[in-house]
Short mmCIF file of C-alpha atoms and ligand atoms in Angstrom, two decimals:
data_model
loop_
_atom_site.label_atom_id
_atom_site.label_comp_id
_atom_site.label_asym_id
_atom_site.label_seq_id
_atom_site.Cartn_x
_atom_site.Cartn_y
_atom_site.Cartn_z
CA MET A 171 0.04 0.09 -0.06
CA LEU A 172 1.15 3.29 -1.17
CA LEU A 173 -0.12 5.70 1.61
CA LEU A 174 -0.03 10.02 2.41
CA GLY A 175 0.46 10.63 5.99
CA ILE A 176 -0.60 13.84 7.76
CA GLU A 177 0.00 14.84 10.89
CA THR A 178 -1.16 18.22 12.37
CA SER A 179 -2.38 17.19 16.26
CA CYS A 180 0.45 19.63 17.89
CA ASP A 181 2.83 21.84 16.64
CA ASP A 182 4.57 20.19 13.39
CA THR A 183 3.04 20.22 10.14
CA ALA A 184 4.10 16.67 8.81
CA THR A 185 3.46 14.95 5.77
CA ALA A 186 5.17 11.56 4.28
CA VAL A 187 4.76 9.32 1.57
CA VAL A 188 5.16 6.11 2.88
CA ARG A 189 5.12 2.51 0.81
CA ASP A 190 3.58 -0.73 2.94
CA GLY A 191 4.05 0.81 6.34
CA ARG A 192 7.79 0.28 6.19
CA THR A 193 8.87 2.36 3.78
CA VAL A 194 9.72 5.95 4.02
CA LEU A 195 9.87 7.80 0.24
CA ALA A 196 9.25 11.10 1.82
CA ASP A 197 9.00 12.60 5.22
CA VAL A 198 8.02 16.59 5.20
CA SER A 199 8.18 18.27 8.43
CA THR A 200 7.97 22.13 8.96
CA ASN A 201 8.81 22.89 12.71
CA GLN A 202 6.69 25.70 14.26
CA ASP A 203 9.56 26.02 17.19
CA ALA A 204 10.98 29.53 16.43
CA PHE A 205 6.83 30.85 17.02
CA HIS A 206 6.40 29.01 20.02
CA THR A 207 9.80 29.95 21.78
CA LYS A 208 8.95 32.89 23.03
CA PHE A 209 6.22 31.90 24.84
CA GLY A 210 7.67 29.40 26.41
CA GLY A 211 5.19 26.70 25.29
CA ILE A 212 2.94 25.79 22.50
CA VAL A 213 0.25 28.45 21.82
CA PRO A 214 -2.69 26.58 19.96
CA GLU A 215 -3.77 29.26 18.25
CA ILE A 216 -0.55 29.51 16.28
CA ALA A 217 -0.13 26.28 15.74
CA SER A 218 -3.54 26.14 14.27
CA ARG A 219 -3.07 29.09 12.19
CA GLN A 220 0.27 27.83 10.93
CA HIS A 221 -0.86 24.35 10.12
CA LEU A 222 -3.42 26.16 7.50
CA ALA A 223 -0.82 28.14 6.02
CA LEU A 224 1.83 25.30 5.90
CA LEU A 225 0.11 22.16 5.05
CA SER A 226 -0.97 22.40 1.34
CA ALA A 227 2.85 23.22 0.79
CA ALA A 228 3.81 20.08 2.73
CA VAL A 229 1.24 17.53 1.30
CA GLN A 230 2.98 19.18 -2.13
CA ASP A 231 6.46 18.63 -1.33
CA ALA A 232 5.54 15.03 -0.16
CA LEU A 233 4.19 13.88 -3.37
CA GLU A 234 7.11 15.45 -4.88
CA ARG A 235 9.96 14.03 -3.29
CA ALA A 236 8.34 10.93 -3.41
CA GLY A 237 7.92 11.37 -7.06
CA VAL A 238 4.16 9.98 -7.01
CA SER A 239 1.05 11.64 -8.10
CA LEU A 240 -2.51 11.92 -6.17
CA ALA A 241 -4.04 9.64 -8.10
CA GLU A 242 -1.14 6.59 -7.53
CA LEU A 243 -1.61 6.78 -4.12
CA ASP A 244 -3.94 3.56 -2.10
CA GLY A 245 -5.21 6.10 0.53
CA ILE A 246 -4.64 9.03 2.76
CA ALA A 247 -4.01 8.36 6.61
CA VAL A 248 -4.72 11.50 9.17
CA THR A 249 -4.51 11.84 12.49
CA ALA A 250 -7.53 11.94 14.07
CA GLY A 251 -6.93 12.77 17.84
CA PRO A 252 -6.05 13.16 20.50
CA GLY A 253 -4.32 16.33 20.72
CA LEU A 254 -4.91 19.91 20.01
CA VAL A 255 -8.45 20.16 18.27
CA GLY A 256 -7.51 23.45 16.27
CA SER A 257 -4.47 21.78 15.02
CA LEU A 258 -5.83 18.28 14.40
CA VAL A 259 -8.90 20.35 12.44
CA ILE A 260 -6.46 21.33 9.83
CA GLY A 261 -4.82 18.18 8.89
CA VAL A 262 -8.52 16.21 9.22
CA ALA A 263 -10.53 18.41 6.97
CA SER A 264 -7.26 18.63 4.49
CA ALA A 265 -7.19 14.65 4.23
CA LYS A 266 -11.07 14.44 3.75
CA ALA A 267 -11.03 16.81 0.86
CA LEU A 268 -8.17 15.48 -0.94
CA ALA A 269 -9.74 11.56 0.14
CA TYR A 270 -13.02 12.86 -1.67
CA ALA A 271 -11.56 14.93 -4.55
CA ALA A 272 -9.22 12.09 -5.36
CA ARG A 273 -11.41 9.04 -4.59
CA LYS A 274 -9.18 7.32 -2.13
CA PRO A 275 -9.49 5.63 0.95
CA LEU A 276 -9.54 7.52 4.14
CA TYR A 277 -7.54 6.23 6.95
CA ALA A 278 -8.26 7.91 10.71
CA VAL A 279 -5.19 7.15 13.45
CA ASN A 280 -4.75 7.28 16.64
CA HIS A 281 -1.84 9.80 17.41
CA LEU A 282 -0.56 7.33 19.88
CA HIS A 283 -1.03 4.23 17.72
CA GLY A 284 1.41 5.96 15.07
CA HIS A 285 4.00 6.60 17.61
CA ILE A 286 3.83 2.78 18.64
CA PHE A 287 3.83 2.07 14.95
CA ALA A 288 7.11 4.23 14.35
CA ALA A 289 9.15 0.92 15.74
CA PHE A 290 8.27 -0.55 12.57
CA LEU A 291 9.39 2.06 9.77
CA GLU A 292 12.47 1.44 7.88
CA ARG A 293 12.85 -1.92 9.59
CA GLU A 294 13.52 -5.62 7.99
CA VAL A 295 12.44 -7.61 10.81
CA GLU A 296 9.23 -6.51 12.41
CA PRO A 297 8.84 -6.63 16.33
CA GLU A 298 6.66 -9.92 17.10
CA TYR A 299 3.07 -9.94 19.21
CA PRO A 300 2.47 -9.83 21.83
CA PHE A 301 5.11 -6.75 22.61
CA LEU A 302 4.89 -4.15 25.25
CA ALA A 303 5.35 -0.29 24.31
CA LEU A 304 7.07 2.47 26.16
CA LEU A 305 5.17 5.10 25.18
CA VAL A 306 6.84 8.36 26.53
CA SER A 307 5.53 11.96 24.91
CA GLY A 308 5.02 15.51 25.58
CA GLY A 309 1.35 14.75 26.13
CA HIS A 310 1.14 10.71 27.77
CA SER A 311 3.42 8.55 29.77
CA GLN A 312 1.96 4.86 29.30
CA LEU A 313 2.73 1.00 29.03
CA VAL A 314 0.60 -0.45 26.14
CA HIS A 315 -0.08 -4.38 25.90
CA VAL A 316 -0.23 -4.85 22.05
CA ASP A 317 -1.65 -8.33 20.97
CA SER A 318 -2.05 -7.14 17.35
CA PRO A 319 -2.23 -3.86 15.38
CA VAL A 320 -5.99 -3.25 16.63
CA GLU A 321 -5.90 -4.83 20.31
CA MET A 322 -3.96 -2.96 22.39
CA ARG A 323 -4.98 -2.06 26.17
CA ILE A 324 -2.85 0.31 28.46
CA VAL A 325 -1.33 -1.30 31.62
CA ALA A 326 0.29 1.54 33.45
CA ARG A 327 -0.04 5.64 33.05
CA THR A 328 0.78 8.49 34.78
CA ARG A 329 -1.03 9.98 37.09
CA ASP A 330 0.01 14.05 36.50
CA ASP A 331 2.39 15.32 34.50
CA ALA A 332 3.67 13.39 31.19
CA ALA A 333 7.80 12.31 31.08
CA GLY A 334 7.85 14.70 28.42
CA GLU A 335 5.99 17.36 30.19
CA ALA A 336 8.08 17.17 33.28
CA PHE A 337 11.19 17.57 31.08
CA ASP A 338 9.41 21.03 29.83
CA LYS A 339 8.81 22.27 32.94
CA THR A 340 12.24 21.27 34.84
CA ALA A 341 14.08 22.77 31.51
CA ARG A 342 11.80 26.15 32.21
CA LEU A 343 13.47 26.08 36.19
CA LEU A 344 16.79 25.74 34.90
CA GLY A 345 16.26 28.44 32.36
CA LEU A 346 16.37 26.68 29.21
CA PRO A 347 14.61 27.05 25.81
CA PHE A 348 11.81 25.37 24.88
CA PRO A 349 11.31 22.14 23.77
CA GLY A 350 12.95 21.31 27.00
CA GLY A 351 13.48 17.54 26.56
CA PRO A 352 16.52 17.39 24.32
CA ALA A 353 17.99 20.92 25.83
CA ILE A 354 18.06 18.94 29.29
CA ASP A 355 19.25 15.88 27.27
CA ARG A 356 22.54 18.16 26.06
CA LEU A 357 23.11 19.53 29.08
CA ALA A 358 23.21 16.32 31.44
CA ARG A 359 25.88 14.97 28.90
CA ALA A 360 28.23 17.00 31.21
CA GLY A 361 26.72 16.14 34.49
CA ASN A 362 27.09 13.97 37.45
CA PRO A 363 23.34 11.34 37.51
CA ARG A 364 24.14 11.23 40.98
CA ALA A 365 24.74 14.55 42.53
CA VAL A 366 21.42 15.12 43.47
CA ASP A 367 18.93 12.40 44.66
CA PHE A 368 15.57 13.07 43.66
CA PRO A 369 12.84 11.00 44.58
CA ARG A 370 11.47 8.39 42.68
CA HIS A 371 8.02 7.72 42.58
CA ARG A 372 7.47 3.98 43.65
CA ALA A 373 4.30 1.52 42.45
CA GLU A 374 2.11 0.41 44.82
CA ARG A 375 2.04 -3.69 44.72
CA ASP A 376 -0.61 -4.60 41.42
CA ASP A 377 -0.51 -1.07 40.41
CA LEU A 378 2.00 0.18 37.66
CA ASP A 379 0.73 3.76 37.24
CA MET A 380 3.94 6.44 37.76
CA SER A 381 4.00 9.83 38.60
CA PHE A 382 6.46 12.86 37.59
CA SER A 383 4.92 16.04 39.14
CA GLY A 384 7.05 15.28 42.36
CA VAL A 385 9.91 14.91 41.11
CA LYS A 386 9.75 18.20 39.02
CA THR A 387 8.69 19.85 42.19
CA SER A 388 11.60 18.49 44.19
CA VAL A 389 14.42 20.51 41.17
CA LYS A 390 11.92 23.56 41.79
CA TYR A 391 12.45 23.69 46.05
CA PHE A 392 16.21 22.15 44.95
CA LEU A 393 17.05 24.79 43.01
CA GLU A 394 15.61 27.47 45.82
CA SER A 395 17.73 26.50 48.27
CA GLU A 396 21.23 27.15 49.26
CA GLN A 397 22.52 24.05 47.96
CA GLY A 398 20.84 24.32 44.97
CA ARG A 399 21.94 28.10 44.34
CA ALA A 400 25.30 26.35 44.38
CA ALA A 401 24.70 23.42 42.40
CA ALA A 402 26.12 22.93 38.57
CA PRO A 403 23.07 23.09 36.04
CA ALA A 404 23.97 20.15 34.53
CA ASP A 405 24.34 17.92 37.40
CA VAL A 406 20.87 19.07 38.37
CA ALA A 407 19.88 18.20 34.47
CA ALA A 408 21.80 14.95 34.77
CA SER A 409 20.05 13.94 38.15
CA PHE A 410 16.64 15.32 37.09
CA GLN A 411 17.27 12.83 33.69
CA ALA A 412 18.00 9.74 35.77
CA ALA A 413 14.92 10.04 38.04
CA VAL A 414 12.77 9.74 35.29
CA VAL A 415 14.40 7.32 33.67
CA ASP A 416 14.52 5.46 36.62
CA VAL A 417 11.02 5.40 37.38
CA LEU A 418 10.27 4.23 33.35
CA ILE A 419 12.85 1.60 33.75
CA ASP A 420 11.21 0.63 36.66
CA ARG A 421 7.78 0.21 35.24
CA LEU A 422 8.83 -1.69 32.57
CA GLU A 423 10.96 -4.22 34.01
CA ARG A 424 7.93 -4.80 36.08
CA ALA A 425 5.29 -4.96 33.23
CA ALA A 426 7.55 -7.27 31.32
CA THR A 427 7.24 -10.15 33.74
CA ARG A 428 3.31 -9.93 33.40
CA ALA A 429 3.11 -11.56 29.69
CA PRO A 430 4.88 -13.80 27.03
CA TYR A 431 6.20 -10.38 25.63
CA ARG A 432 8.52 -11.40 22.34
CA ALA A 433 9.31 -7.70 21.86
CA ALA A 434 9.62 -4.38 23.65
CA VAL A 435 9.35 -0.82 21.95
CA LEU A 436 10.37 2.41 23.06
CA SER A 437 8.29 5.43 21.45
CA GLY A 438 7.57 9.05 21.67
CA GLY A 439 9.16 12.11 21.58
CA VAL A 440 10.73 11.15 25.05
CA ALA A 441 12.26 8.20 23.61
CA ALA A 442 15.13 10.39 21.63
CA ASN A 443 16.34 11.04 25.29
CA SER A 444 19.73 9.34 25.44
CA ALA A 445 20.18 8.44 28.52
CA LEU A 446 16.65 6.83 28.50
CA GLN A 447 17.73 4.90 25.34
CA ALA A 448 21.04 3.37 26.98
CA ALA A 449 18.96 2.18 29.70
CA PHE A 450 15.95 0.44 27.57
CA ARG A 451 18.83 -1.04 25.75
CA ALA A 452 20.67 -2.39 29.04
CA TRP A 453 17.44 -3.70 30.43
CA SER A 454 16.12 -5.54 27.13
CA GLU A 455 19.37 -7.72 27.00
CA ARG A 456 18.58 -8.58 30.62
CA ALA A 457 15.45 -9.06 29.94
CA ARG A 458 16.26 -10.79 27.02
CA ILE A 459 13.16 -9.38 25.49
CA PRO A 460 14.49 -7.93 21.69
CA GLY A 461 13.81 -3.64 22.15
CA LEU A 462 13.29 -1.46 19.22
CA ILE A 463 13.49 1.99 19.32
CA PRO A 464 12.91 3.95 16.32
CA SER A 465 15.54 6.36 14.61
CA LEU A 466 15.67 9.77 16.20
CA ARG A 467 13.81 11.14 13.37
CA PHE A 468 10.44 9.17 13.75
CA CYS A 469 10.65 9.19 17.53
CA THR A 470 9.24 12.77 17.70
CA ASP A 471 5.83 13.80 16.06
CA ASN A 472 6.22 12.86 12.22
CA ALA A 473 3.73 11.72 9.53
CA ALA A 474 5.36 8.36 8.78
CA MET A 475 4.23 6.69 11.61
CA ILE A 476 0.96 7.90 10.77
CA ALA A 477 0.91 6.31 7.60
CA ALA A 478 2.39 3.28 9.25
CA ALA A 479 -0.33 2.26 11.77
CA ALA A 480 -2.41 2.94 8.65
CA ASP A 481 -1.46 0.25 6.90
CA ARG A 482 -1.35 -2.42 9.22
CA GLN A 483 -4.80 -1.09 10.56
CA GLY A 484 -6.59 -1.22 7.81
CA ALA A 485 -10.28 -1.47 7.47
CA ALA A 486 -10.30 -1.25 11.74
CA VAL A 487 -9.88 2.67 10.84
CA LEU A 488 -11.65 3.35 7.46
CA ALA A 489 -12.92 6.85 7.96
CA ASP A 490 -15.97 8.61 5.86
CA PRO A 491 -14.20 11.25 3.96
CA LEU A 492 -17.67 13.47 4.10
CA THR A 493 -18.35 12.73 8.20
CA LEU A 494 -14.84 12.23 10.17
CA ALA A 495 -14.36 15.00 12.62
CA ALA A 496 -10.95 15.75 14.76
CA ASP A 497 -11.50 14.21 18.16
CA PRO A 498 -9.19 15.57 20.85
CA ASN A 499 -9.98 13.34 23.05
CA LEU A 500 -10.20 10.02 20.85
CA PRO A 501 -10.09 6.85 22.79
CA PHE A 502 -6.99 5.28 23.28
CA VAL A 503 -8.83 1.18 22.48
CA LEU A 504 -10.57 0.57 18.84
CA PRO A 505 -14.16 -0.01 19.33
CA ALA A 506 -14.93 -3.96 18.95
CA SER A 507 -16.87 -3.17 16.07
CA ALA A 508 -13.54 -1.84 14.12
CA VAL A 509 -11.65 -4.63 15.55
CA LEU A 510 -14.06 -7.09 13.62
CA ARG A 511 -14.08 -5.18 10.36
O1 KG4 B 36 5.84 13.03 20.97
P1 KG4 B 36 6.24 14.50 20.69
O2 KG4 B 36 7.36 15.14 19.39
O3 KG4 B 36 5.23 15.32 20.76
C1 KG4 B 36 3.87 14.62 21.58
O4 KG4 B 36 3.32 13.87 21.03
O5 KG4 B 36 3.53 15.09 23.17
O6 KG4 B 36 6.79 14.54 22.17
C2 KG4 B 36 7.40 15.64 22.98
C3 KG4 B 36 7.91 15.75 23.60
C4 KG4 B 36 8.57 17.25 24.24
O7 KG4 B 36 7.94 16.99 25.78
C5 KG4 B 36 9.63 16.98 24.33
O8 KG4 B 36 10.33 17.91 25.81
C6 KG4 B 36 10.26 15.86 24.33
O9 KG4 B 36 8.96 15.06 23.89
N1 KG4 B 36 11.73 15.50 24.09
C7 KG4 B 36 12.87 15.01 24.70
C8 KG4 B 36 13.96 14.37 23.92
N2 KG4 B 36 13.67 14.83 22.84
C9 KG4 B 36 12.15 15.54 23.01
N3 KG4 B 36 12.39 14.50 26.25
C10 KG4 B 36 13.79 14.36 26.65
N4 KG4 B 36 14.83 13.77 26.02
C11 KG4 B 36 14.54 14.21 24.52
N5 KG4 B 36 16.10 14.47 23.81
ZN1 ZN B 37 3.29 12.88 19.78
#
C-alpha cells in the first residue's frame, strides 16, 4: 500500500509518503518552534494558524519528493486525535478534501498508535506480538500491551505530568529553551546523574502507574535552596533525568514479567532521550526481550508513523471523507466493532 500521511496534532506540520507501512519515500516536517519559543510553550491558536498556512505546501512537497501523484496513492492517513483540536481540524479537513476529490480511502489514525508503529518504519524484521510499548511523549506516558495492530490496552499510565511535560517544566526551571527535553538531554551529558538524589515515584504492589510531578517539584525546591543555588546546572539536569529514567525503566521491568512478551518498543518524543535509550537497551539485554527504538527522526511527531499505523490497522480505521471529525480526546482503544471489521 502506498499511503500519504498527514499529522498536525500539535505544533509540527508533517506529511509523508510511505510504502507498505515500512519504506519512507518522503518525510516532510515544518517545525514551528520559532513561533512558540518566546511564549515558553505551544500556543494552540498560533499552531493551528501555522498548520493552515503550511499544510498544502507540505502535502505537495511530500508527493514531489516521493515522485508520486495523488492518483497513484492507495489512501490517505490522518491523525484524528488526540491532540489540540484547532490543530487536528486542519489536518483532518485537508485529508478529507484530498480523499474525497481523489476518491481514495481515508484512514483515521490515533496519534498514540502512530507513535507505537513508528518502531516498524524502515525495519526489515518487525517486532513480534505480543509486545510491550513504553510510550513517552509530551502529553502521554504509558505502557501498552499490544496483541495485534488493532488490539491493545494500557497497562500503566502517569497519574499527573507526562514524562515529556516534566522535562519541559524542569527545563524552564533551569532557564533552558523550549522544548526542554532535548535541552536537558544535551546539558545532562556534562553532569553527574548521582549529584542530587531526587525522589523516584514507587509502584504500589499491583499498580504500575507512575508520577512525575513530584520530581519536578523537588527540582524546584532544590534550586531555591542554598545548595541548589551553588549546584552546577548540568548536575541538576543529569540527576533529574536519571530520576525520570529510573521510574520508567522500573515500570517497564515490572510490566514485562506479566505476559510472555516477544518484544518491547520505546516510542514517543521522550524516546529520543539518550539516557532513556541506553537504559532501555540495557534492560532489553537483561530481560532477553528484543528492544526496538525508532530512529531519532521518528521518535518525535512525524507523519510517516501515521501512515505506518494506518497500513497495519486497515479497515479498522477506515473513515468517511464526508463525516470524519477530529476528536481531541480520541479513545486509545479501538471500538470492538472496528476490530471485527
Ligand atoms: O511525541 P512528541 O514529539 O509530541 C507529543 O506527542 O507530545 O513529544 C514531545 C516531547 C516534548 O515534551 C519534548 O521535550 C520531549 O518529547 N523530548 C525529549 C527529547 N526530545 C524530545 N525529552 C527528553 N529527551 C529528549 N532528547
Ligand atoms: Zn506525539
